[in-house]
Amino acid sequence: MRYAELFCQSNFSFLQGASHPEELVKQADFLGYEAIAICDECSVAGVVRAHTAIKKHQLGVKLIMGSLLCFQDLKVVVICPDRQAYSELCRVISNARKRSEKGQYELALWDLMSIKHGIVIWLPSFSKRDHHWAKWLQQHYGERLWIGVQRHLLHNDDAYLAHCELLSEHYSLPMSACGGVLMHSATRQRLQHVLSAIKRGTSVKKMGAALLCNTERSLRSRAKLTRLFKAQWIENTLVIAQRCEFSLDTLRYEYPSELVPESETAIGYLRFLVEKGKQCRFPEGVPENIEKIITKELSLIDSLNYAHFFLTIHDVVMFAKQQGILYQGRGSAANSVVCYCLEITSVDPRQISVLFERFISKERNEPPDIDVDFEHERREEVIQYIYKKYGRERAALAATVVSYRFKSAVRDVGKALGIDATQLEYFIKNINRRDRQQHWQTQIVELGLDPNGSQGQLFIELVDEIIGFPRHLSQHVGGFVISAGPLYELVPVENASMAERSVIQWDKDDLESLSLLKVDILALGMLSAIRKAFQQIALHVGHRWEIADITRLQDDAQVYGMLQNADTVGVFQVESRAQMSMLPRLKPACYYDLVIQIAIVRPGPIQGDMVHPFLKRRNGQEPVTYPSKAVEEVLSRTMGVPIFQEQVIKLAMVAAGFSGGEADQLRRAMAAWKKSGELMQFKNKLITGMQNRGYSTAYAEQIFAQICGFGEYGFPESHSASFAVLAYVSAWLKYYYPAFFYCSLLNSLPMGFYSASQLCQDAKRHHVIILPICINHSNYDHSVCESKGQYVIRLGLRLIKGLRANIAHALIIQRPQGGYTSCAQLQNLGHGQSAIAALASANALHAFTDGRYSARWEIMNKETELPLFKNIESNNVSDNVQKSLIAPVGEATEIDDLVEDYQAIGLTLNKHLITLLDESGRLTRFTRARDLIHLQHKSWVKVIGLVTGKQSPGTAKGVTFFTLEDDSGNINVVIWSGTARAQKQAYLSAKLLEVQGTVEKEGEVIHVIAGRLTNLSELLNR
């Protein structure tokens, strides 16, 4: 018996479907179905995944596109026989979604009437209204209408079937079997119950009869279906399926065309712009080898019809340039010579080896991927430019699928099973997810969950099962889809949560699978910081710097000396704990060293065991050898060790004979290595290809092992090259203009690894003077000013918690020429007591008060609010009268002040907490960060500091790296998983931590290997 399932909902019918689209198509193929229709409610969000799974696993089942649409008490499944029907369905879904808030839809009767090509399967509601809808549906759909009969073995099945047959006979409507499937397997019933309870915000127990009473809404065997449905109903599923010829492979993307002048072709205009750009980028003439690359790139762009794509990116970055918005393109296509000439990137291709096949290959018809980073505070201007130019009908953001992760899974599943919310939060807070040796299931049992009880077992199983399930669609960080015609002809569009934004129903992976254009408009905080630094330097020093000016100065030994000493707090890409540990070892001394530095501290090189061989060769401890001239050409820049993704791809081409397209398939397999294990299918081809070209089996095996080491993440050279430019510029600013550097970072927060407090601490270590917030001298932003012949930073009002930005700006505008002179003067401005109180708490009124406590007391004085005193001008006499009326305030301790500082502005400019605790005798003897360098390797030490960072990268095999801050600097602490497990309370919750352990020294790199952890956080509360 042959059968086609015409109605399945995947888990993209959020909190209804209990199976992934991939699971549904695999199970349908296993059961021998002819076809399966994925019909999520008012959505096609899951169909690309099903489509991709069928192609990837070469399944024999046919995929049909469709959607469940509900209007009042009417339910219909609309499936798409052809491209026209698919576009029609996307339009209907888009209209319904755009009428409602994100995540909802509102179908109109007109939407249903406009379906002229889709096949409609009606699901009768088993009510008297069915007769009304039968007439209406028949009138509008005629021969495209079928009654969908479902058999779920409920108590009223016989009556329901009789009702459907009566409708069929009375209105001459054919009947077809359909499953109403929510699960690929009956084993998912428990999870479906939990999803239903989550959707309704209640527990499974309280759901009662609203839950599925059996497992009949799963994919069932054909033998069982034969017993449930009449033969004709089953036969009709095949009749309908045979009419459905539409495939997502037939979707064709049309690029926006208005960027090309009427008299020009797209490639002709692109050549013109490149020619124009060459004169700017290469004023002394284009080198012969670069000219050949340009010719090759333009030829490839022309043959694959990508000219519109490059023109679109060029148009966007030219807008940014005109508006003075800093940007930087990255990606192999972005770092092509064509993009350099188009000013999409500032990376000179003469400095790196460009592998254009990384994103462009004749063997696969899909567009290159170019990311463009813009200032994070001004990216919205670029986004709105795109919407204005193309309209929301033709431009929308790609979706991001927000899926269940551990914490959300624990909360939602636990609530659905009736577990107390307090207990769930206790579990979440005390489970160490960094511990890769002791799984969370074991830890949660130790925390009190009964593993032998039915509820405990079910909870653990369902949390594991639901992780990875989609919860809802969100918007991509900046991936735009732009089309020549309405987007809804390709994919449904819906409202984003942000006003004036639209989101398509597919994510970036879906777009890549279907070869659809995505323009990545991303945000980068460092670009904002650099632009602000340039502006402040121009204002105070009078020199207008640009990124290109700094890179043209060539490599600065002083700047690289700072990098080699790991003095990189705030420096782009090399400020993390791992990067700081690598810098003194690698000792970058030129631009390309920095490119390697950024890429080498990544999971790919680390897991592929490439870091130590590279360092040994760089330090002369190991000879640099190459098995062939071809391999030397690929690896000479990295001393024979593959560091970048492009090198691995090119090695496969020159050493194993892979074509450009095959090599890129290898890249894709690398990306999915841990999830699918697809990489193994390339092993034989790679090793055999290398053996046939004279390479030893041992070397071939080594190369394949390194490829596997890249795992899910190997960093491309092209991205690293772009980032290295910004890393160098930020380091250059830190070295030559430290006050401007720190000020720009503070004004660009939140960004990077460090808080305002940590940045200020580092600034002071670099002898940068920081002046406190002052109502009479501070602007809203932090600012650089001159004091005693040097540039200093004045903190701005933006730092004050509880002070609204509009009030802060008003206070600055209203500030008298001579400044404010009293609290009463501020109160009379009418901005509210809470704003003045926030200023007092931040000690911003110190210019005319004796401190924050005195200011608070003065604010409480209501005398000035009385009508008699309301309009009295502030003068010395009235000030003295006021002060005489104020009771004296008791002296506050330095620790009191420190606590107040952190509560009011998140940092202190006074003594460090460690200094205060040490001076008050509350700390036992310990070693400071600055003194660790004087200790012997392997010596015992005790350090104390504030916990400012925790990192546990996947490459660390269960090790956690803590950063402790004391009053002299930062201390790097290594905590092994066994230590963390044995001292979990201190490990998880300490804010102030004492660590006793051994000093590990490797050159200039110093770590403390933790032995004993002591939580000293209670000292903060005394």
GROMACS .gro file of C-alpha atoms in nm, residues 404-691:
model
  288
  404TYR     CA    1   1.573   2.588   2.421
  405ARG     CA    2   1.899   2.591   2.610
  406PHE     CA    3   1.975   2.445   2.949
  407LYS     CA    4   1.833   2.716   3.176
  408SER     CA    5   1.515   2.777   2.977
  409ALA     CA    6   1.463   2.401   2.943
  410VAL     CA    7   1.497   2.346   3.319
  411ARG     CA    8   1.256   2.630   3.398
  412ASP     CA    9   0.986   2.542   3.144
  413VAL     CA   10   0.995   2.164   3.181
  414GLY     CA   11   1.014   2.191   3.559
  415LYS     CA   12   0.715   2.425   3.572
  416ALA     CA   13   0.517   2.196   3.341
  417LEU     CA   14   0.590   1.901   3.570
  418GLY     CA   15   0.485   2.098   3.879
  419ILE     CA   16   0.830   2.141   4.035
  420ASP     CA   17   0.854   2.446   4.261
  421ALA     CA   18   1.008   2.751   4.090
  422THR     CA   19   1.237   2.819   4.387
  423GLN     CA   20   1.383   2.470   4.361
  424LEU     CA   21   1.436   2.511   3.986
  425GLU     CA   22   1.628   2.836   4.039
  426TYR     CA   23   1.836   2.663   4.307
  427PHE     CA   24   1.925   2.389   4.056
  428ILE     CA   25   2.021   2.643   3.788
  429LYS     CA   26   2.234   2.851   4.023
  430ASN     CA   27   2.427   2.557   4.167
  431ILE     CA   28   2.485   2.339   3.861
  432ASN     CA   29   2.833   2.390   3.720
  433ARG     CA   30   2.786   2.375   3.344
  434ARG     CA   31   3.161   2.424   3.299
  435ASP     CA   32   3.224   2.080   3.450
  436ARG     CA   33   3.247   1.854   3.145
  437GLN     CA   34   3.331   1.545   3.347
  438GLN     CA   35   3.034   1.555   3.582
  439HIS     CA   36   2.718   1.595   3.376
  440TRP     CA   37   2.436   1.814   3.495
  441GLN     CA   38   2.219   1.507   3.552
  442THR     CA   39   2.462   1.384   3.819
  443GLN     CA   40   2.491   1.728   3.977
  444ILE     CA   41   2.116   1.779   3.999
  445VAL     CA   42   2.081   1.452   4.188
  446GLU     CA   43   2.344   1.574   4.434
  447LEU     CA   44   2.136   1.892   4.474
  448GLY     CA   45   1.833   1.695   4.588
  449LEU     CA   46   1.639   1.567   4.285
  450ASP     CA   47   1.522   1.210   4.342
  451PRO     CA   48   1.645   1.009   4.041
  452ASN     CA   49   1.439   0.705   4.134
  453GLY     CA   50   1.108   0.887   4.149
  454SER     CA   51   0.900   0.901   3.833
  455GLN     CA   52   0.899   1.281   3.832
  456GLY     CA   53   1.279   1.305   3.867
  457GLN     CA   54   1.346   1.059   3.586
  458LEU     CA   55   1.092   1.226   3.360
  459PHE     CA   56   1.233   1.571   3.432
  460ILE     CA   57   1.589   1.470   3.336
  461GLU     CA   58   1.477   1.292   3.018
  462LEU     CA   59   1.252   1.574   2.899
  463VAL     CA   60   1.505   1.850   2.967
  464ASP     CA   61   1.755   1.662   2.750
  465GLU     CA   62   1.490   1.606   2.484
  466ILE     CA   63   1.367   1.965   2.462
  467ILE     CA   64   1.712   2.127   2.442
  468GLY     CA   65   1.754   2.243   2.083
  469PHE     CA   66   1.379   2.270   2.019
  470PRO     CA   67   1.281   2.605   1.864
  471ARG     CA   68   1.095   2.842   2.100
  472HIS     CA   69   1.028   3.130   1.863
  473LEU     CA   70   1.174   3.329   1.574
  474SER     CA   71   1.382   3.635   1.645
  475GLN     CA   72   1.569   3.871   1.416
  476HIS     CA   73   1.922   3.805   1.294
  477VAL     CA   74   2.184   4.047   1.424
  478GLY     CA   75   2.206   4.208   1.082
  479GLY     CA   76   2.154   3.966   0.794
  480PHE     CA   77   1.943   4.147   0.535
  481VAL     CA   78   1.763   3.983   0.246
  482ILE     CA   79   1.702   4.228  -0.040
  483SER     CA   80   1.513   4.136  -0.357
  484ALA     CA   81   1.409   4.286  -0.690
  485GLY     CA   82   1.041   4.209  -0.629
  486PRO     CA   83   0.826   4.152  -0.321
  487LEU     CA   84   0.999   3.924  -0.072
  488TYR     CA   85   0.676   3.739   0.004
  489GLU     CA   86   0.709   3.573  -0.336
  490LEU     CA   87   1.009   3.388  -0.192
  491VAL     CA   88   0.933   3.353   0.179
  492PRO     CA   89   0.675   3.486   0.426
  493VAL     CA   90   0.760   3.810   0.604
  494GLU     CA   91   0.642   3.904   0.952
  495ASN     CA   92   0.682   4.187   1.200
  496ALA     CA   93   0.988   4.198   1.422
  497SER     CA   94   0.958   4.289   1.788
  498MET     CA   95   1.129   4.622   1.708
  499ALA     CA   96   0.913   4.883   1.538
  500GLU     CA   97   0.958   4.941   1.165
  501ARG     CA   98   1.143   4.615   1.111
  502SER     CA   99   1.044   4.305   0.917
  503VAL     CA  100   1.177   3.951   0.949
  504ILE     CA  101   1.152   3.661   0.705
  505GLN     CA  102   1.070   3.313   0.837
  506TRP     CA  103   1.405   3.157   0.741
  507ASP     CA  104   1.739   3.181   0.916
  508LYS     CA  105   2.087   3.221   0.767
  509ASP     CA  106   2.138   2.845   0.725
  510ASP     CA  107   1.810   2.816   0.537
  511LEU     CA  108   1.915   3.102   0.309
  512GLU     CA  109   2.251   2.941   0.244
  513SER     CA  110   2.081   2.610   0.163
  514LEU     CA  111   1.862   2.781  -0.097
  515SER     CA  112   2.138   3.010  -0.234
  516LEU     CA  113   1.956   3.331  -0.144
  517LEU     CA  114   2.139   3.661  -0.107
  518LYS     CA  115   2.206   3.784   0.245
  519VAL     CA  116   2.383   4.112   0.315
  520ASP     CA  117   2.530   4.112   0.665
  521ILE     CA  118   2.501   4.456   0.827
  522LEU     CA  119   2.671   4.391   1.159
  523ALA     CA  120   2.757   4.605   1.460
  524LEU     CA  121   3.104   4.642   1.610
  525GLY     CA  122   3.163   4.841   1.925
  526MET     CA  123   3.533   4.896   1.853
  527LEU     CA  124   3.449   5.091   1.539
  528SER     CA  125   3.239   5.328   1.753
  529ALA     CA  126   3.525   5.363   2.000
  530ILE     CA  127   3.783   5.435   1.728
  531ARG     CA  128   3.562   5.698   1.566
  532LYS     CA  129   3.506   5.869   1.902
  533ALA     CA  130   3.879   5.865   1.976
  534PHE     CA  131   3.952   6.021   1.637
  535GLN     CA  132   3.694   6.294   1.703
  536GLN     CA  133   3.836   6.378   2.048
  537ILE     CA  134   4.194   6.384   1.913
  538ALA     CA  135   4.088   6.617   1.632
  539LEU     CA  136   3.916   6.843   1.885
  540HIS     CA  137   4.204   6.869   2.134
  541VAL     CA  138   4.518   6.793   1.932
  542GLY     CA  139   4.405   6.923   1.596
  543HIS     CA  140   4.507   6.617   1.392
  544ARG     CA  141   4.241   6.425   1.196
  545TRP     CA  142   4.332   6.057   1.191
  546GLU     CA  143   4.176   5.783   0.981
  547ILE     CA  144   4.231   5.408   0.999
  548ALA     CA  145   4.419   5.410   0.670
  549ASP     CA  146   4.654   5.684   0.802
  550ILE     CA  147   4.763   5.463   1.091
  551THR     CA  148   4.810   5.148   0.882
  552ARG     CA  149   5.016   5.347   0.629
  553LEU     CA  150   5.266   5.433   0.904
  554GLN     CA  151   5.380   5.069   0.886
  555ASP     CA  152   5.457   4.851   1.188
  556ASP     CA  153   5.545   5.044   1.504
  557ALA     CA  154   5.792   4.863   1.731
  558GLN     CA  155   5.666   5.047   2.040
  559VAL     CA  156   5.308   4.936   1.979
  560TYR     CA  157   5.415   4.577   1.917
  561GLY     CA  158   5.626   4.588   2.233
  562MET     CA  159   5.311   4.675   2.427
  563LEU     CA  160   5.129   4.384   2.260
  564GLN     CA  161   5.413   4.143   2.337
  565ASN     CA  162   5.382   4.236   2.705
  566ALA     CA  163   5.011   4.147   2.689
  567ASP     CA  164   4.922   4.501   2.789
  568THR     CA  165   4.599   4.470   2.594
  569VAL     CA  166   4.304   4.554   2.819
  570GLY     CA  167   4.055   4.713   2.581
  571VAL     CA  168   4.250   4.627   2.264
  572PHE     CA  169   4.026   4.471   1.999
  573GLN     CA  170   4.041   4.089   1.965
  574VAL     CA  171   4.349   4.040   2.185
  575GLU     CA  172   4.207   4.140   2.523
  576SER     CA  173   4.078   3.800   2.633
  577ARG     CA  174   4.252   3.586   2.891
  578ALA     CA  175   4.362   3.332   2.628
  579GLN     CA  176   4.498   3.599   2.395
  580MET     CA  177   4.690   3.765   2.677
  581SER     CA  178   4.852   3.432   2.758
  582MET     CA  179   4.953   3.377   2.395
  583LEU     CA  180   5.091   3.726   2.320
  584PRO     CA  181   5.419   3.691   2.520
  585ARG     CA  182   5.476   3.352   2.355
  586LEU     CA  183   5.407   3.444   1.996
  587LYS     CA  184   5.552   3.797   2.032
  588PRO     CA  185   5.384   3.959   1.727
  589ALA     CA  186   5.617   4.208   1.562
  590CYS     CA  187   5.435   4.292   1.238
  591TYR     CA  188   5.088   4.307   1.086
  592TYR     CA  189   5.081   3.947   0.964
  593ASP     CA  190   5.196   3.824   1.305
  594LEU     CA  191   4.887   3.994   1.442
  595VAL     CA  192   4.671   3.819   1.182
  596ILE     CA  193   4.811   3.486   1.307
  597GLN     CA  194   4.780   3.591   1.672
  598ILE     CA  195   4.407   3.657   1.632
  599ALA     CA  196   4.342   3.329   1.449
  600ILE     CA  197   4.562   3.094   1.650
  601VAL     CA  198   4.373   3.132   1.978
  602ARG     CA  199   4.069   2.951   1.837
  603PRO     CA  200   3.930   2.601   1.882
  604GLY     CA  201   4.047   2.488   1.535
  605PRO     CA  202   4.423   2.539   1.573
  606ILE     CA  203   4.414   2.439   1.941
  607GLN     CA  204   4.223   2.113   1.889
  608GLY     CA  205   4.427   2.034   1.578
  609ASP     CA  206   4.745   2.055   1.789
  610MET     CA  207   4.885   2.328   1.566
  611VAL     CA  208   4.971   2.587   1.831
  612HIS     CA  209   5.276   2.423   1.990
  613PRO     CA  210   5.437   2.320   1.658
  614PHE     CA  211   5.394   2.675   1.530
  615LEU     CA  212   5.546   2.831   1.844
  616LYS     CA  213   5.839   2.587   1.838
  617ARG     CA  214   5.914   2.669   1.476
  618ARG     CA  215   5.877   3.041   1.537
  619ASN     CA  216   6.115   3.023   1.834
  620GLY     CA  217   6.370   2.818   1.639
  621GLN     CA  218   6.318   2.506   1.851
  622GLU     CA  219   6.199   2.300   1.556
  623PRO     CA  220   6.302   2.317   1.188
  624VAL     CA  221   6.054   2.449   0.931
  625THR     CA  222   6.009   2.180   0.665
  626TYR     CA  223   5.775   2.126   0.371
  627PRO     CA  224   5.706   1.799   0.188
  628SER     CA  225   5.670   1.979  -0.146
  629LYS     CA  226   5.697   2.316  -0.317
  630ALA     CA  227   5.318   2.325  -0.359
  631VAL     CA  228   5.263   2.282   0.015
  632GLU     CA  229   5.531   2.542   0.087
  633GLU     CA  230   5.339   2.798  -0.120
  634VAL     CA  231   5.031   2.739   0.096
  635LEU     CA  232   5.197   2.717   0.439
  636SER     CA  233   5.511   2.931   0.413
  637ARG     CA  234   5.342   3.229   0.579
  638THR     CA  235   5.262   3.014   0.884
  639MET     CA  236   5.588   2.812   0.899
  640GLY     CA  237   5.444   2.492   0.760
  641VAL     CA  238   5.153   2.472   1.007
  642PRO     CA  239   4.795   2.528   0.886
  643ILE     CA  240   4.641   2.802   1.099
  644PHE     CA  241   4.361   2.931   0.877
  645GLN     CA  242   4.056   2.770   0.722
  646GLU     CA  243   4.164   2.888   0.377
  647GLN     CA  244   4.494   2.703   0.415
  648VAL     CA  245   4.316   2.377   0.485
  649ILE     CA  246   4.098   2.429   0.179
  650LYS     CA  247   4.393   2.514  -0.043
  651LEU     CA  248   4.595   2.219   0.091
  652ALA     CA  249   4.314   1.988  -0.018
  653MET     CA  250   4.335   2.147  -0.364
  654VAL     CA  251   4.714   2.144  -0.420
  655ALA     CA  252   4.807   1.830  -0.224
  656ALA     CA  253   4.505   1.604  -0.279
  657GLY     CA  254   4.366   1.731  -0.609
  658PHE     CA  255   4.035   1.870  -0.479
  659SER     CA  256   3.858   2.114  -0.710
  660GLY     CA  257   3.752   2.451  -0.567
  661GLY     CA  258   3.396   2.325  -0.523
  662GLU     CA  259   3.508   1.998  -0.360
  663ALA     CA  260   3.733   2.190  -0.125
  664ASP     CA  261   3.441   2.408  -0.022
  665GLN     CA  262   3.229   2.099   0.041
  666LEU     CA  263   3.510   1.996   0.273
  667ARG     CA  264   3.473   2.331   0.452
  668ARG     CA  265   3.102   2.270   0.500
  669ALA     CA  266   3.171   1.921   0.635
  670MET     CA  267   3.422   2.073   0.877
  671ALA     CA  268   3.154   2.313   0.999
  672ALA     CA  269   2.916   2.025   1.072
  673TRP     CA  270   3.183   1.780   1.191
  674LYS     CA  271   3.069   1.734   1.550
  675LYS     CA  272   2.700   1.726   1.459
  676SER     CA  273   2.705   1.493   1.160
  677GLY     CA  274   3.046   1.334   1.127
  678GLU     CA  275   3.033   1.407   0.751
  679LEU     CA  276   3.402   1.485   0.745
  680MET     CA  277   3.489   1.116   0.747
  681GLN     CA  278   3.356   1.075   0.394
  682PHE     CA  279   3.643   1.295   0.272
  683LYS     CA  280   3.914   1.100   0.453
  684ASN     CA  281   3.970   0.841   0.184
  685LYS     CA  282   3.966   1.097  -0.099
  686LEU     CA  283   4.210   1.324   0.082
  687ILE     CA  284   4.458   1.054   0.183
  688THR     CA  285   4.440   0.872  -0.152
  689GLY     CA  286   4.478   1.201  -0.340
  690MET     CA  287   4.785   1.294  -0.136
  691GLN     CA  288   4.939   0.947  -0.173
   0.00000   0.00000   0.00000
